[in-house]
Coordinates of C-alpha atoms in Angstrom, one line a residue:
M31 CA -16.8 7.4 -11.0
K32 CA -19.7 5.8 -12.9
V33 CA -22.8 5.8 -10.0
V34 CA -25.3 3.2 -11.0
P35 CA -23.3 0.5 -13.1
M36 CA -20.8 0.6 -9.3
I37 CA -23.5 -0.1 -7.5
E38 CA -24.9 -2.8 -9.9
A39 CA -21.1 -4.4 -8.7
I40 CA -21.0 -4.1 -5.5
K41 CA -24.7 -6.1 -5.4
K42 CA -23.4 -8.5 -7.6
N43 CA -20.2 -8.5 -5.3
K44 CA -21.8 -7.9 -1.8
T45 CA -19.4 -10.7 0.1
L46 CA -16.2 -9.7 -2.1
F47 CA -16.5 -6.2 -1.7
A48 CA -17.8 -5.9 2.0
G49 CA -14.2 -8.6 2.7
S50 CA -11.9 -6.7 0.8
V51 CA -13.0 -3.0 2.1
L52 CA -13.1 -4.6 6.4
A53 CA -10.0 -6.4 5.1
F54 CA -8.2 -4.0 4.3
I55 CA -9.1 -1.0 7.2
L56 CA -8.1 -3.6 9.1
M57 CA -4.8 -4.2 7.7
G58 CA -3.9 -0.3 7.8
A59 CA -4.9 -0.6 11.0
G60 CA -2.2 -3.5 12.0
Q61 CA 0.2 -2.3 10.5
S62 CA -0.3 1.6 11.8
L63 CA -0.2 0.3 15.6
L64 CA 3.5 -1.9 15.2
G65 CA 5.1 2.2 15.7
P66 CA 3.5 3.1 18.7
C67 CA 3.7 -0.4 19.8
V68 CA 7.3 -0.8 20.2
P69 CA 7.6 1.4 23.8
E70 CA 5.5 -1.4 25.3
F71 CA 6.9 -4.6 23.3
R72 CA 10.1 -2.9 25.2
Q73 CA 8.5 -2.7 28.3
I74 CA 7.4 -6.0 28.2
F75 CA 10.2 -8.0 27.8
G76 CA 13.1 -5.7 28.5
L77 CA 14.6 -4.3 25.3
S78 CA 17.0 -2.5 23.3
I79 CA 15.1 -0.1 21.4
A80 CA 16.5 -1.5 17.7
S81 CA 15.4 -4.9 19.2
A82 CA 12.4 -3.6 19.9
S83 CA 12.3 -1.6 16.9
M84 CA 12.9 -5.5 14.9
I85 CA 9.0 -6.3 14.8
V86 CA 8.4 -2.9 11.8
T87 CA 11.5 -5.2 10.5
A88 CA 9.4 -8.6 10.5
Q89 CA 6.2 -7.0 9.2
W90 CA 8.3 -6.1 6.3
V91 CA 10.3 -9.1 5.5
G92 CA 6.6 -11.5 5.9
A93 CA 5.6 -8.8 3.2
L94 CA 7.7 -9.7 0.8
A95 CA 7.9 -13.0 1.6
G96 CA 3.8 -13.7 1.2
V97 CA 4.8 -11.8 -2.1
V98 CA 7.5 -13.9 -3.9
T99 CA 5.3 -17.0 -2.0
L100 CA 2.9 -16.3 -4.2
F101 CA 4.8 -16.0 -7.5
F102 CA 6.2 -19.3 -7.1
C103 CA 2.7 -21.1 -6.2
G104 CA 1.3 -21.1 -10.2
Q105 CA -2.7 -20.7 -10.3
K106 CA -4.1 -21.5 -6.6
D107 CA -6.1 -19.0 -4.9
F108 CA -4.8 -18.7 -1.3
I109 CA -6.7 -15.4 -0.2
K110 CA -8.3 -17.3 2.4
L111 CA -4.9 -18.6 3.6
A112 CA -3.8 -14.9 3.8
F113 CA -6.7 -13.7 5.8
G114 CA -6.3 -16.6 7.9
L115 CA -2.0 -15.4 8.4
L116 CA -3.4 -11.9 9.4
V117 CA -6.1 -13.6 11.9
A118 CA -2.8 -15.3 13.4
G119 CA -0.5 -12.7 13.4
T120 CA -2.7 -9.9 15.4
G121 CA -3.4 -12.4 18.1
L122 CA 0.1 -14.3 18.3
M123 CA 0.6 -10.1 19.1
A124 CA -2.4 -10.5 21.6
A125 CA -1.0 -13.7 23.2
Q126 CA 2.5 -12.0 23.6
P127 CA 3.9 -15.8 24.5
G128 CA 7.3 -14.9 24.5
W129 CA 9.0 -12.0 22.6
P130 CA 10.6 -14.6 19.2
L131 CA 6.7 -15.3 19.0
T132 CA 5.9 -11.8 19.0
L133 CA 8.3 -11.3 16.6
L134 CA 6.9 -14.8 14.2
G135 CA 3.1 -12.9 14.9
S136 CA 4.8 -10.1 13.3
L137 CA 6.1 -12.2 10.4
A138 CA 2.6 -13.4 9.7
F139 CA 0.5 -10.6 9.6
G140 CA 3.0 -9.2 7.3
A141 CA 3.0 -12.5 6.1
G142 CA -0.9 -12.0 5.1
Y143 CA -0.6 -8.4 4.6
G144 CA 1.6 -8.4 1.5
A145 CA 0.0 -11.3 0.0
S146 CA -3.3 -9.9 0.1
L147 CA -2.6 -7.0 -1.3
A148 CA -1.5 -8.8 -4.2
L149 CA -4.5 -11.0 -4.4
V150 CA -7.3 -8.7 -3.0
N151 CA -6.3 -6.4 -5.9
S152 CA -6.2 -8.2 -8.9
R153 CA -9.7 -10.3 -7.7
L154 CA -10.8 -6.6 -7.7
L155 CA -9.5 -6.2 -10.9
E156 CA -11.1 -9.4 -12.8
S157 CA -14.8 -8.9 -10.8
F158 CA -15.6 -6.0 -10.7
G159 CA -15.1 -5.4 -15.1
A160 CA -14.5 -1.6 -16.3
S161 CA -15.6 -0.4 -12.5
G162 CA -12.2 -2.3 -11.6
P163 CA -9.5 0.8 -11.3
S164 CA -12.3 3.2 -9.4
M165 CA -12.9 -0.5 -6.6
V166 CA -9.2 -1.1 -6.4
S167 CA -8.6 3.2 -5.6
L168 CA -11.4 2.7 -3.0
V169 CA -10.5 -0.8 -1.3
N170 CA -6.9 1.0 -0.4
A171 CA -7.9 4.1 1.0
L172 CA -9.5 3.0 3.1
F173 CA -6.2 1.2 3.9
G174 CA -4.9 4.3 4.7
G175 CA -8.4 5.7 6.4
G176 CA -7.2 2.3 8.8
A177 CA -3.5 3.4 9.9
I178 CA -6.0 7.0 10.8
M179 CA -7.4 6.0 13.5
A180 CA -5.6 2.9 14.7
P181 CA -2.6 4.7 16.5
L182 CA -6.4 7.4 18.3
A183 CA -8.3 3.9 18.6
F184 CA -4.6 2.7 20.6
V185 CA -4.2 5.6 22.4
A186 CA -8.0 5.4 23.3
L187 CA -7.5 2.1 25.3
A188 CA -4.8 3.0 27.2
R189 CA -1.6 2.6 24.6
S190 CA -2.3 -1.4 25.6
S191 CA -1.2 -3.5 22.4
T192 CA -2.5 -6.3 24.0
V193 CA -5.9 -5.5 24.1
S194 CA -5.1 -3.1 20.6
F195 CA -4.4 -6.3 18.7
A196 CA -6.6 -9.1 20.1
L197 CA -9.7 -6.4 18.7
L198 CA -7.9 -7.3 15.3
S199 CA -7.6 -10.6 15.6
A200 CA -11.3 -10.4 16.6
G201 CA -12.3 -8.5 13.6
L202 CA -9.4 -9.9 10.5
A203 CA -12.1 -12.5 11.7
I204 CA -14.8 -11.7 9.8
P205 CA -13.0 -11.6 6.3
F206 CA -11.5 -14.6 6.9
L207 CA -14.5 -16.2 7.6
L208 CA -16.8 -14.2 4.4
A209 CA -13.7 -14.9 1.8
F210 CA -14.7 -18.5 1.8
Q211 CA -18.1 -17.3 0.8
F212 CA -16.2 -15.8 -2.2
A213 CA -16.7 -16.8 -6.0
A214 CA -14.3 -18.2 -7.5
P215 CA -12.4 -16.4 -9.9
S216 CA -13.6 -16.5 -13.0
H217 CA -10.6 -18.3 -15.3
H218 CA -11.2 -21.5 -12.3
H219 CA -15.0 -22.1 -15.4
E220 CA -13.2 -21.5 -18.1
V221 CA -10.4 -22.7 -20.9
V222 CA -7.6 -21.0 -20.0
T223 CA -5.6 -19.5 -23.6
E224 CA -2.1 -19.6 -23.9
T225 CA -2.3 -15.8 -24.4
S226 CA -4.6 -15.2 -21.7
T227 CA -2.1 -16.6 -19.0
V228 CA 1.0 -15.1 -20.8
F229 CA 3.1 -12.8 -18.7
R230 CA 4.7 -10.1 -20.2
P231 CA 7.3 -8.7 -17.0
S232 CA 8.7 -4.8 -17.8
F233 CA 11.7 -4.2 -15.2
A234 CA 11.3 -0.8 -16.6
T235 CA 7.7 -0.5 -15.4
L236 CA 8.6 -2.4 -12.0
F237 CA 11.4 -0.1 -11.8
I238 CA 8.9 3.2 -11.6
G239 CA 6.3 1.2 -9.3
A240 CA 8.8 1.1 -6.7
S241 CA 10.2 4.4 -6.9
G242 CA 7.0 6.1 -6.2
T243 CA 6.8 3.3 -3.1
A244 CA 10.0 3.7 -2.2
I245 CA 9.1 8.1 -2.4
E246 CA 5.8 7.3 -0.1
A247 CA 7.5 5.3 2.5
C248 CA 10.1 8.0 2.4
L249 CA 7.4 11.1 3.0
I250 CA 4.9 8.9 5.6
G251 CA 8.4 7.2 7.4
L252 CA 11.2 10.2 7.4
G253 CA 8.9 13.0 6.3
P254 CA 8.7 14.4 10.5
S255 CA 12.5 14.0 10.8
I256 CA 13.3 15.8 7.6
L257 CA 10.9 18.6 9.6
V258 CA 12.6 18.1 12.6
N259 CA 16.3 19.0 11.0
G260 CA 14.5 21.5 9.2
S261 CA 14.4 23.1 12.6
F262 CA 10.5 22.3 13.0
S263 CA 8.9 21.1 17.3
D264 CA 8.4 17.3 17.1
V265 CA 4.6 18.3 17.1
T266 CA 4.5 20.6 14.8
A267 CA 6.2 18.0 12.5
A268 CA 3.7 15.2 13.8
N269 CA 0.7 17.8 12.9
A270 CA 2.4 17.8 9.3
L271 CA 2.0 13.9 9.7
S272 CA -1.6 13.8 10.1
L273 CA -2.6 16.0 7.2
F274 CA -0.1 13.8 4.8
F275 CA -2.6 11.2 6.0
V276 CA -5.2 13.4 5.3
F277 CA -4.0 14.3 1.9
F278 CA -3.1 10.8 1.4
L279 CA -6.7 9.5 2.0
S280 CA -8.1 12.3 -0.3
G281 CA -6.3 11.3 -3.0
R282 CA -7.4 8.1 -2.9
I283 CA -10.8 8.3 -2.4
A284 CA -10.5 11.3 -5.7
L285 CA -8.9 8.5 -8.0
S286 CA -11.8 6.3 -6.7
F287 CA -14.4 8.9 -8.9
A288 CA -11.4 9.1 -11.3
G289 CA -10.1 5.8 -12.5
H290 CA -12.2 5.1 -15.0
R291 CA -12.4 8.2 -16.9
F292 CA -8.8 8.4 -17.2
P293 CA -6.2 6.4 -18.8
T294 CA -3.5 5.0 -16.0
A295 CA 0.0 5.8 -17.6
P296 CA -0.8 10.1 -17.9
M297 CA -2.2 9.2 -13.2
I298 CA 1.2 8.1 -12.8
I299 CA 3.3 10.6 -13.9
A300 CA 1.1 13.0 -13.3
G301 CA 1.5 11.7 -9.2
F302 CA 5.1 11.3 -9.7
A303 CA 5.4 15.4 -11.0
G304 CA 3.3 17.2 -8.8
T305 CA 4.6 15.3 -6.0
A306 CA 7.7 16.9 -7.7
A307 CA 6.6 20.6 -8.0
L308 CA 5.4 20.4 -4.0
L309 CA 9.1 19.0 -2.2
F310 CA 10.4 21.8 -4.3
L311 CA 8.4 24.1 -2.1
A312 CA 9.2 22.1 1.0
S313 CA 12.8 22.2 0.6
A314 CA 12.6 25.9 -0.5
G315 CA 10.9 26.6 3.5
I316 CA 7.8 28.0 1.7
L317 CA 5.1 27.1 4.0
P318 CA 6.7 22.8 4.9
T319 CA 4.3 22.4 7.0
I320 CA 1.4 22.5 3.6
T321 CA 3.6 22.2 1.0
Y322 CA 5.0 18.6 2.3
P323 CA 0.9 17.3 3.5
L324 CA -0.5 18.0 0.7
S325 CA 2.2 15.5 -1.6
G326 CA 0.0 13.1 0.0
F327 CA -2.4 13.6 -2.6
F328 CA -0.5 13.0 -5.3
I329 CA 2.0 10.1 -3.9
G330 CA -1.1 7.8 -2.5
S331 CA -2.2 7.6 -6.8
I332 CA 1.1 6.1 -7.8
F333 CA 0.1 2.5 -6.2
P334 CA -3.4 1.9 -7.4
N335 CA -2.9 3.4 -10.8
F336 CA 0.5 1.5 -10.5
F337 CA -1.8 -1.7 -10.4
V338 CA -4.0 -1.1 -13.0
F339 CA -1.7 -0.2 -15.5
G340 CA 0.5 -3.4 -14.9
S341 CA -2.0 -5.6 -14.2
S342 CA -3.5 -4.5 -18.1
L343 CA 0.9 -4.7 -19.5
L344 CA 1.7 -8.0 -17.3
G345 CA -1.1 -9.8 -18.3
K346 CA -4.1 -12.1 -16.9
N347 CA -1.3 -14.8 -14.6
K348 CA -1.2 -15.4 -11.5
K349 CA 2.4 -14.6 -11.5
T350 CA 1.3 -10.6 -12.1
G351 CA -0.2 -9.5 -8.9
P352 CA 2.6 -10.4 -6.5
T353 CA 5.4 -9.2 -8.7
L354 CA 3.4 -6.1 -9.2
V355 CA 2.9 -5.9 -4.8
C356 CA 7.0 -7.0 -4.5
A357 CA 8.8 -4.5 -6.6
A358 CA 6.5 -1.8 -4.8
L359 CA 7.5 -3.8 -1.6
A360 CA 10.7 -3.6 -2.2
G361 CA 10.7 0.1 -3.1
G362 CA 8.9 0.7 -0.1
V363 CA 11.7 -0.5 2.6
A364 CA 14.8 0.9 -0.1
G365 CA 13.2 4.2 0.0
P366 CA 13.7 4.7 3.8
L367 CA 16.5 2.5 4.1
V368 CA 19.1 5.2 1.5
V369 CA 17.5 8.3 2.9
G370 CA 17.8 7.4 6.1
Q371 CA 21.6 7.5 6.2
L372 CA 21.2 10.7 4.1
I373 CA 19.2 13.0 6.4
A374 CA 21.6 12.9 9.2
H375 CA 24.6 14.5 6.3
L376 CA 21.7 17.0 5.1
P377 CA 21.1 20.1 6.6
G378 CA 18.2 21.4 6.9
L379 CA 14.9 20.1 4.6
T380 CA 17.7 19.1 1.7
S381 CA 16.2 15.6 2.1
F382 CA 13.1 17.1 0.3
L383 CA 15.0 17.9 -2.1
L384 CA 17.0 15.0 -3.0
L385 CA 13.4 13.5 -3.6
A386 CA 12.1 16.5 -5.2
V387 CA 14.2 15.6 -7.8
Y388 CA 14.4 12.3 -7.8
A389 CA 10.2 12.2 -8.6
V390 CA 11.5 14.5 -11.1
V391 CA 14.0 12.4 -12.9
I392 CA 11.8 9.1 -13.2
T393 CA 8.5 11.6 -14.0
F394 CA 10.6 12.2 -17.7
F395 CA 11.5 8.0 -17.4
A396 CA 8.1 7.0 -16.6
S397 CA 7.0 9.5 -19.9
L398 CA 9.7 7.8 -22.1
I399 CA 8.6 4.0 -21.1
L400 CA 4.7 4.7 -20.7
R401 CA 3.9 7.0 -23.6
K402 CA 3.0 4.2 -25.6
H403 CA 0.8 2.7 -23.6
F404 CA -1.7 5.6 -23.3
R405 CA -4.5 3.8 -25.6
A406 CA -3.8 0.0 -25.4
L407 CA -4.5 0.5 -21.1
R408 CA -7.5 2.9 -21.2
P409 CA -9.7 1.6 -18.7

């Protein structure tokens, strides 16, 4: 990272930077809290495990609804609304006025989360210029930091979902208020030409991005289950997941230093290739509690690179950000649904092998599709 230009860019956009950083840390915290809160929701409302787990499903449905809505909303700026939904959603989950309204809170939080991913990442690329790719990587890395810290804070707060979500809602009110001070997007002050707003969707590129988040979601959500299926204890599997998040966060922080130095397409391919190599080792029983977590370093780099690459390829248009995030979320939903059904039928660590083979296929596919854009889309 070029330190001086980055510092100057942060000073110039200090309100946007502060609001984005805080919002992403707390979004990561909110998303990672839903799983640990399921048992408490089950007890409070007298639910079955399946019914209580709907709190997680509602968040993902809301996220998809948020970005799909953005796609059809034209040139309006909805960052304040997105942050407002985060505040309202966590507030409802803290108040818990009944199970339907608590589910509505998760849905609202998800809508704000999905919309914020698209809107804030696009604004960072636009406002930080040459430092934009590094800034996207940095802010998304901090999202992972919030996801790591929130479960620890939940335990420290006596496993109280009410207190945890109330604190989150209060914290998210800060970026919501800061959003009213964000500078207007630059295109609001310029004559927007037809070429600057052309939308060029590339379904092959969107599929590559969706595949990255599909593998990521499987490793985060199902990695421990795969280890348990391979005769590792629950404690060992949980520790491996924690280590995975450490490497995941490390990969995104490293990318914040390298994001402006290298073209994004080769880094996307390297992310899939590195993930494939480590998952092959894990599936072969070669230190799987180390090689599986190490894959987080590579898989964590794919979404920020995909967003930067896709933003250049699809064109400077309000539909670009929502389209990229929608593809990523679709992969995040579909991947675990498919692999989750297969784990029970695959012996030992074979599910890691399945993911490794898929990563190899996408590495080859990405090499063919993205190669022609290496120079044109250099940050």
